[in-house]
Short mmCIF file of C-alpha atoms and ligand atoms in Angstrom, two decimals:
data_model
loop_
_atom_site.label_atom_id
_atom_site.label_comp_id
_atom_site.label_asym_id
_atom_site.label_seq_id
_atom_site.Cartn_x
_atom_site.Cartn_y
_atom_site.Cartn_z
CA UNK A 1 9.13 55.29 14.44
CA UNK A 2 8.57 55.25 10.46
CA UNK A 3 8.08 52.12 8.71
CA UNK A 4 7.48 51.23 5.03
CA UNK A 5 4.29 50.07 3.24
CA UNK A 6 4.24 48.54 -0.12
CA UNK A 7 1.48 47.67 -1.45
CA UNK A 8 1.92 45.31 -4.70
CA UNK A 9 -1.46 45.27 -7.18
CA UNK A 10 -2.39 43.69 -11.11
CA UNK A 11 -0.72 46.57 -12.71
CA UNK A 12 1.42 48.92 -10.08
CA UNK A 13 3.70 48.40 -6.60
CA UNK A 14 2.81 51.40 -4.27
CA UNK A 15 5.47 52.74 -1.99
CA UNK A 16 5.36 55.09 1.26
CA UNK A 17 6.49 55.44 4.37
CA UNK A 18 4.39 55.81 7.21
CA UNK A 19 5.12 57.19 11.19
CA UNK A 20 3.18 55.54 13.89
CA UNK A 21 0.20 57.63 13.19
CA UNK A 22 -0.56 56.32 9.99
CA UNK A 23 0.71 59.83 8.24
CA UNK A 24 2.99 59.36 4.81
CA UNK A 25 5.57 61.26 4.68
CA UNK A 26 6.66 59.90 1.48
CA UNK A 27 5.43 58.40 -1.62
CA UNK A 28 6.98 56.11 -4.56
CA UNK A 29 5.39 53.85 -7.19
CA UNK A 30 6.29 51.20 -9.87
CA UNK A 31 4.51 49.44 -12.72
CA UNK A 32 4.44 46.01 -11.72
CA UNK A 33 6.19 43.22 -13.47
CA UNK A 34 3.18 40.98 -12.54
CA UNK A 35 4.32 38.03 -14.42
CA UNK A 36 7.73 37.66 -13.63
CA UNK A 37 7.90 36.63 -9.78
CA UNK A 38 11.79 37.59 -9.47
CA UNK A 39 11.77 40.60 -11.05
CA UNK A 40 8.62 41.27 -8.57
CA UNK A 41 11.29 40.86 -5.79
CA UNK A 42 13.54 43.27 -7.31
CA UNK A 43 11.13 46.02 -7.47
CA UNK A 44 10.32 45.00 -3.85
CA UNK A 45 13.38 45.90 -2.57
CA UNK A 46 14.51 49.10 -4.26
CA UNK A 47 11.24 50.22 -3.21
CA UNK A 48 12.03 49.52 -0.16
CA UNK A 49 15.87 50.90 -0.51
CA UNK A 50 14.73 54.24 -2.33
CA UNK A 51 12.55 54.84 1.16
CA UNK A 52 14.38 54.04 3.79
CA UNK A 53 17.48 55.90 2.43
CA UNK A 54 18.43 58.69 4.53
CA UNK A 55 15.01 57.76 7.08
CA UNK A 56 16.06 55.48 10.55
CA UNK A 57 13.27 53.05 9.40
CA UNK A 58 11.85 49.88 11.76
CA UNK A 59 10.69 47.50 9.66
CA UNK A 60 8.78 46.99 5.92
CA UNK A 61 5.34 45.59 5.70
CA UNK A 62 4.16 44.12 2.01
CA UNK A 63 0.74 43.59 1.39
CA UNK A 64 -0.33 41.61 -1.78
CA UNK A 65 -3.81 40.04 -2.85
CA UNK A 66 -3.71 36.05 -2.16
CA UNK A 67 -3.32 34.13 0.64
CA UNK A 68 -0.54 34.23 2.86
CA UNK A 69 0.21 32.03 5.97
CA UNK A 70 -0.36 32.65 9.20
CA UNK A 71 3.15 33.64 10.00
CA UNK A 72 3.03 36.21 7.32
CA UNK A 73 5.97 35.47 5.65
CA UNK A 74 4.99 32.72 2.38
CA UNK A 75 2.44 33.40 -0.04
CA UNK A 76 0.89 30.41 -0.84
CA UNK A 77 -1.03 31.85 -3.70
CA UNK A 78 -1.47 34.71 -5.45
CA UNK A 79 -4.38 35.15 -8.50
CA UNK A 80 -2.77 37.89 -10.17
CA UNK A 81 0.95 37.35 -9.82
CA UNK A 82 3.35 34.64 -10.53
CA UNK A 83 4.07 33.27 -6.72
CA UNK A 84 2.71 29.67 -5.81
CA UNK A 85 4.95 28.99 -2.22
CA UNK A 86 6.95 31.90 -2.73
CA UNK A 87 9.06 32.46 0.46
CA UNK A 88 8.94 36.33 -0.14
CA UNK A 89 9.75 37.38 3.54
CA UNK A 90 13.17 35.31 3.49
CA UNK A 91 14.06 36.98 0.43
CA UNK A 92 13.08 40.50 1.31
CA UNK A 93 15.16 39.98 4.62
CA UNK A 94 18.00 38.38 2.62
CA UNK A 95 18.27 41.70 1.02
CA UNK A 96 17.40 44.37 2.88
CA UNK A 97 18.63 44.85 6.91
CA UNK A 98 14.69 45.39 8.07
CA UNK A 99 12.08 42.87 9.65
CA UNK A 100 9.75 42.18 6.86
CA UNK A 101 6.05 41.12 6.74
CA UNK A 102 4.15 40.13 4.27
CA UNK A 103 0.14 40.50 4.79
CA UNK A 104 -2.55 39.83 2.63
CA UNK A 105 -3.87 43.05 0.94
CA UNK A 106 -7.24 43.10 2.11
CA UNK A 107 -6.00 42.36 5.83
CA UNK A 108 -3.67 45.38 5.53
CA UNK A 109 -6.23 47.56 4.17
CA UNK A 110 -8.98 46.73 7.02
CA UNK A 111 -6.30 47.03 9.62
CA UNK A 112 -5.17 50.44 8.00
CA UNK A 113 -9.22 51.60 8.51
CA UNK A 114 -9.33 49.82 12.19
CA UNK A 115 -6.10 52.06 13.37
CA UNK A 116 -6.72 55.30 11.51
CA UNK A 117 -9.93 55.53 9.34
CA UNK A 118 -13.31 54.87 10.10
CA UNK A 119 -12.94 52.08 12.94
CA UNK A 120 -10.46 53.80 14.98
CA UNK A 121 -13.42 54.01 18.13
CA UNK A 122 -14.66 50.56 17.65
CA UNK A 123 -13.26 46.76 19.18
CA UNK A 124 -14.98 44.89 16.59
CA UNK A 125 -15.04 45.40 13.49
CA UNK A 126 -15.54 43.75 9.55
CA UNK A 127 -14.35 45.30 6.62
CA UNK A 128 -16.09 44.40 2.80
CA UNK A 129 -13.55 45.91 -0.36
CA UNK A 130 -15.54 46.07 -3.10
CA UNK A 131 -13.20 46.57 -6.00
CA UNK A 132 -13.34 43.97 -9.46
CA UNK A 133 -13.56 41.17 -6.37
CA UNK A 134 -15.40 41.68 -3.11
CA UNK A 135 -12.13 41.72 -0.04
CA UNK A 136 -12.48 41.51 3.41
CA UNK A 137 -10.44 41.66 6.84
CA UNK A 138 -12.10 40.92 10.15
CA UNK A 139 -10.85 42.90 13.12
CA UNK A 140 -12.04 41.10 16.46
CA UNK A 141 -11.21 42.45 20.02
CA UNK A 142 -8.70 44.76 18.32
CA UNK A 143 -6.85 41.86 16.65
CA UNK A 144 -6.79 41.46 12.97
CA UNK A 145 -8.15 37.98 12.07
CA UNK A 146 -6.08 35.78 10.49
CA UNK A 147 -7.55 32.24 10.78
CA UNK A 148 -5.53 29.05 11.78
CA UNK A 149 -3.81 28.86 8.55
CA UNK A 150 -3.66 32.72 7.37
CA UNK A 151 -6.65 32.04 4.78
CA UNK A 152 -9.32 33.63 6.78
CA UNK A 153 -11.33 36.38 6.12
CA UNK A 154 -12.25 35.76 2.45
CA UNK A 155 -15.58 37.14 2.85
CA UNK A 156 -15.86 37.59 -1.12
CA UNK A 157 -15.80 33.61 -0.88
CA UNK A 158 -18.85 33.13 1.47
CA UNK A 159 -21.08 31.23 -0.80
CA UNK A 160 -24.61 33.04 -1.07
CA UNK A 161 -26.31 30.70 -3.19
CA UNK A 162 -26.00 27.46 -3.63
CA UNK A 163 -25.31 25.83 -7.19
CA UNK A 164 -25.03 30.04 -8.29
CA UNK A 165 -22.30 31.40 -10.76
CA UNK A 166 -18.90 29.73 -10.91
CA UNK A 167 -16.25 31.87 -9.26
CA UNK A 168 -13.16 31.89 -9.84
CA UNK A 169 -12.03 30.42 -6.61
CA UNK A 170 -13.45 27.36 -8.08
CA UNK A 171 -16.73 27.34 -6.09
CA UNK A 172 -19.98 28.25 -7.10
CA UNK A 173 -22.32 30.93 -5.77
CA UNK A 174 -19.57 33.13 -3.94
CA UNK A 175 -20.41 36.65 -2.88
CA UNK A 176 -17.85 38.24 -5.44
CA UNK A 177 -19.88 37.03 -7.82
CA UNK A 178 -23.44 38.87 -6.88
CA UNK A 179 -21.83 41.39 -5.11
CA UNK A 180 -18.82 42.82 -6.63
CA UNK A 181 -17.37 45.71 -9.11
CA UNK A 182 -17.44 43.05 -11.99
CA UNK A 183 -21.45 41.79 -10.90
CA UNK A 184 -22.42 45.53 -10.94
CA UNK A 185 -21.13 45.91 -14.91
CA UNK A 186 -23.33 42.79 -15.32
CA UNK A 187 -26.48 44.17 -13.54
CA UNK A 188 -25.50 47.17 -15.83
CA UNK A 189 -25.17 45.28 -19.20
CA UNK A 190 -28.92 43.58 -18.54
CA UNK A 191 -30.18 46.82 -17.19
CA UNK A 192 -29.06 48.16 -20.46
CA UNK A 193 -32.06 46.72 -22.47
CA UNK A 194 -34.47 47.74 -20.25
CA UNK A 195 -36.93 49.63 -22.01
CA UNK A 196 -37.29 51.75 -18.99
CA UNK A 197 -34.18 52.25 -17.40
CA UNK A 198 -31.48 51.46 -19.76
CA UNK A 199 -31.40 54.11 -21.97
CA UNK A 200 -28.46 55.94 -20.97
CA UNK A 201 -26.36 52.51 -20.15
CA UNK A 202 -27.05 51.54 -23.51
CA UNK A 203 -24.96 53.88 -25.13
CA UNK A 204 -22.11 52.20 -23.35
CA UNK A 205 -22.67 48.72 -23.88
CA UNK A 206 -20.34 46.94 -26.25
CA UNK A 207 -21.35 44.62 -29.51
CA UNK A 208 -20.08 41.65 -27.53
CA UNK A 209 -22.78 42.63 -24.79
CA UNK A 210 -20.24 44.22 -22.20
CA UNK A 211 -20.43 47.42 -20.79
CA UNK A 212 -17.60 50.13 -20.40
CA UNK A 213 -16.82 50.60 -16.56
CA UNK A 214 -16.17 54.27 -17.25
CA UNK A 215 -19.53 54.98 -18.59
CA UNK A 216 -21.51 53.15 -15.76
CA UNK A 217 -19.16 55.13 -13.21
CA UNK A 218 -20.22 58.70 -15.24
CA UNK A 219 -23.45 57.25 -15.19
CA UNK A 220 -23.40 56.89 -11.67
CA UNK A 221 -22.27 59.93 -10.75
CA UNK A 222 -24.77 61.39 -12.45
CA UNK A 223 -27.59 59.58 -10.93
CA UNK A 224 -29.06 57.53 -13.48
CA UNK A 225 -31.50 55.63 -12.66
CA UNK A 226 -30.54 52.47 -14.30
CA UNK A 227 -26.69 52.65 -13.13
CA UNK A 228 -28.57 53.25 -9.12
CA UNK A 229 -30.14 50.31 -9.81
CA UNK A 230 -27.59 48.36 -10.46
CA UNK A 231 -25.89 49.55 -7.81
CA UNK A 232 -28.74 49.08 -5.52
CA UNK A 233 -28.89 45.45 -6.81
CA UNK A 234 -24.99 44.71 -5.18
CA UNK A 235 -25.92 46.25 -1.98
CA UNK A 236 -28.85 44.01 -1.56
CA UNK A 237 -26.41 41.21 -1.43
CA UNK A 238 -24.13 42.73 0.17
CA UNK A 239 -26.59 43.66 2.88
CA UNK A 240 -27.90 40.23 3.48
CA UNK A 241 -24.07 38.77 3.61
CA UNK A 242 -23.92 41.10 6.06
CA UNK A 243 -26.58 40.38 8.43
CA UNK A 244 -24.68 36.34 7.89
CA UNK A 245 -21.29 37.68 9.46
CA UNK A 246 -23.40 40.03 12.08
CA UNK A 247 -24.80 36.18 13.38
CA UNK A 248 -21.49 35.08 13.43
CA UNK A 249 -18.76 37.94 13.95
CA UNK A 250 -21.25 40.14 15.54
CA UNK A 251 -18.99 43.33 14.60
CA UNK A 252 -19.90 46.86 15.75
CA UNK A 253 -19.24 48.62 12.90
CA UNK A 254 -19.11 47.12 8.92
CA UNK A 255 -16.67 49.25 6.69
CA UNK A 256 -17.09 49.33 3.01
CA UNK A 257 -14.27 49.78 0.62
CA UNK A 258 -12.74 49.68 -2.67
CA UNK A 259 -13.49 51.59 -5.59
CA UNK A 260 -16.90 50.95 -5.57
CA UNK A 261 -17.53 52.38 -2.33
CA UNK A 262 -16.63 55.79 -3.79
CA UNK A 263 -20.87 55.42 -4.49
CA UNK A 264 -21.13 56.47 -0.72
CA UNK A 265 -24.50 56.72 0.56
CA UNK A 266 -25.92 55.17 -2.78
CA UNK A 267 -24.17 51.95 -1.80
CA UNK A 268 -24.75 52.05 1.90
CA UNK A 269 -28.76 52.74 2.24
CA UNK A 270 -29.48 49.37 -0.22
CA UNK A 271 -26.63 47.43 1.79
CA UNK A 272 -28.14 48.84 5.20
CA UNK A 273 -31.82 48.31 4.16
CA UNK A 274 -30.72 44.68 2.88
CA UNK A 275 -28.87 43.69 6.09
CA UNK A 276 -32.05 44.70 8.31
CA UNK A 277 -34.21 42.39 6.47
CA UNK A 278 -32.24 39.69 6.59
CA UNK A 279 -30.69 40.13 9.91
CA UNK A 280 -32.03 37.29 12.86
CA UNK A 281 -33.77 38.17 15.89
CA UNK A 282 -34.41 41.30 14.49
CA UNK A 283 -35.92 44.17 16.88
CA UNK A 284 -33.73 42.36 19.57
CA UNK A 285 -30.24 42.35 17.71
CA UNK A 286 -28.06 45.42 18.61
CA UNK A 287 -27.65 46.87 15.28
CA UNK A 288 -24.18 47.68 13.84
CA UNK A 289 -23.27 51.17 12.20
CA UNK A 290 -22.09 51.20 8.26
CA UNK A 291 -19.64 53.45 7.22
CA UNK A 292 -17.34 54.12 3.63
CA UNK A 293 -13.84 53.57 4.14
CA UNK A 294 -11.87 56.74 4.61
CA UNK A 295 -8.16 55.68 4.07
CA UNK A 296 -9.22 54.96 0.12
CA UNK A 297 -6.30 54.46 -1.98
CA UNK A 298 -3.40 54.45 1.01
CA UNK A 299 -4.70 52.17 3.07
CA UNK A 300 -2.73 48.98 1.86
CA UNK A 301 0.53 50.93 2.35
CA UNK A 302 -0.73 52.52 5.62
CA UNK A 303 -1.58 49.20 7.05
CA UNK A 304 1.43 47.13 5.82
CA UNK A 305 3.49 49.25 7.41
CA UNK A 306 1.21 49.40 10.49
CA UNK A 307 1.82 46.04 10.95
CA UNK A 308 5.46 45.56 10.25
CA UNK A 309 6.14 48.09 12.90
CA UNK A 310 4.12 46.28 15.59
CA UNK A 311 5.96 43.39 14.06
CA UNK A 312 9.26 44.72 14.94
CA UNK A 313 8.54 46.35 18.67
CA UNK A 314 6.69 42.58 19.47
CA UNK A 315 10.45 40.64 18.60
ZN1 ZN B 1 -15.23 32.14 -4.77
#
């Protein structure tokens, strides 16, 4: 039973297809025309041609960032491509002979970890991507969350502090802001001028005050103490937006993602310390596990297609 994954991002579509083990057995990619919303579609579906030829595939799954209804078939909204309403399942299946789904990225991506990475023994279980944004997909009683109108999940929208930083969801004081890829190159740029701390981030900050991502990831993996703490600085927020969702979702396991996450254990112990301070009823709360994603970069493609097979045996 193979189906195909794409997995559409800012600046490349990602291809594969996938057997009902969540194994690829093959791989394609594109640069993505991100600003042209038809010629988006055509890179879709020859994609989606190039894999299936020669393969007796099910179905195609397509996961892109933005929100996407609850039917998964319209995107409502997408921040880095050109779709407002776009109808993209009736076109797909206009065009190619396949069921189609379309699925929010992070969704795929937490489903992808809940079937074959780290949450394949839980019931119950959240999912943060930490990436330029902060993603998220909520996996309850072995169901992927969706919400009632397919806008659920948006953990890097929970608002941490009120009247905070303007996001660019419109709100102010959103996770993504505190917690995020981009808020750790902040933490970084003011870490920089610590007398301290910053001397090795220094040498990477820009006239205009910026920092360059690659030299705080170098940084980073080289244990510097001023990079750790700017790391350590995301994880407390992340922690304590944790121990929010553990009052509400009450998950068994919390999965961190995204490029970030590739920090392992350096991201985990501030985000586990964080989430035990703030958690309530502490001492009498069963206490979740933490764990890094393990799917990394195939798990939109592994989940898309996840889905669009289940998808096709459920119709
Ligand atoms: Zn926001």
């Amino acid at each position: 039973m193979y189906a195909v994954g794409i997995d559409i991002g800012g600046t490349k579509i990602a291809g594969a297809v996938v057997d009902n083990e969540g194994h690829i057995l093959a791989h394609l990619s594109r640069p993505s025309p991100a600003l042209d919303a038809q010629a988006m579609v055509d890179t879709v579906v020859d994609l989606i041609e190039e894999l299936s030829r020669g393969r007796r595939i099910v179905a195609a799954g397509v996961a892109a960032a933005g929100f996407i209804d609850a039917d998964q078939s319209v995107v409502y909204y997408a921040p880095n491509i050109a779709w407002r309403n776009e109808p993209l399942r009736e076109k797909l299946e206009r065009r190619v002979a396949l069921p189609i789904v379309v699925e929010n990225d992070a969704n795929a991506a937490g489903w992808a970890e809940f079937c074959f990475g780290a949450g394949r023994n839980v019931t119950h279980m959240t999912m943060l991507t930490i990436g330029t944004g902060v993603g998220g997909a909520i996996i309850v009683d072995g169901e992927l969350f969706r919400g009632g109108f397919g806008a659920g999940a948006e953990i890097g929208h929970l608002r941490v502090e009120r009247d905070g930083l303007l996001c660019g969801c419109g709100a102010r004081g959103c996770l993504e802001q505190y917690g995020s890829g981009r808020a750790l190159l902040r933490y970084a740029a003011e870490i920089s001028h610590d007398p301290v701390l910053g001397g090795k981030l220094a040498a990477y900050r820009h006239g205009d005050g910026t920092i360059d991502p690659a030299g705080v990831r170098q940084l980073l993996e080289l244990r510097d103490p001023g990079a750790l703490r700017a790391l350590r600085s995301i994880g407390e927020w992340l922690g304590s937006a944790c121990a929010s969702l553990s009052a509400v979702l009450d998950p068994q396991l919390f999965v961190i993602g995204g490029g970030v996450a590739a920090a392992g254990d350096e991201l985990l112990s501030p985000i586990r310390a964080s989430f035990l301070q703030n958690l309530s009823a502490k001492g009498f709360h069963p206490e979740p596990e933490f764990a890094i994603a393990e799917l990394v970069n195939d798990a939109g493609v592994v989940g898309a297609a996840d889905l669009a097979r289940r998808h096709a045996a459920s119709v």
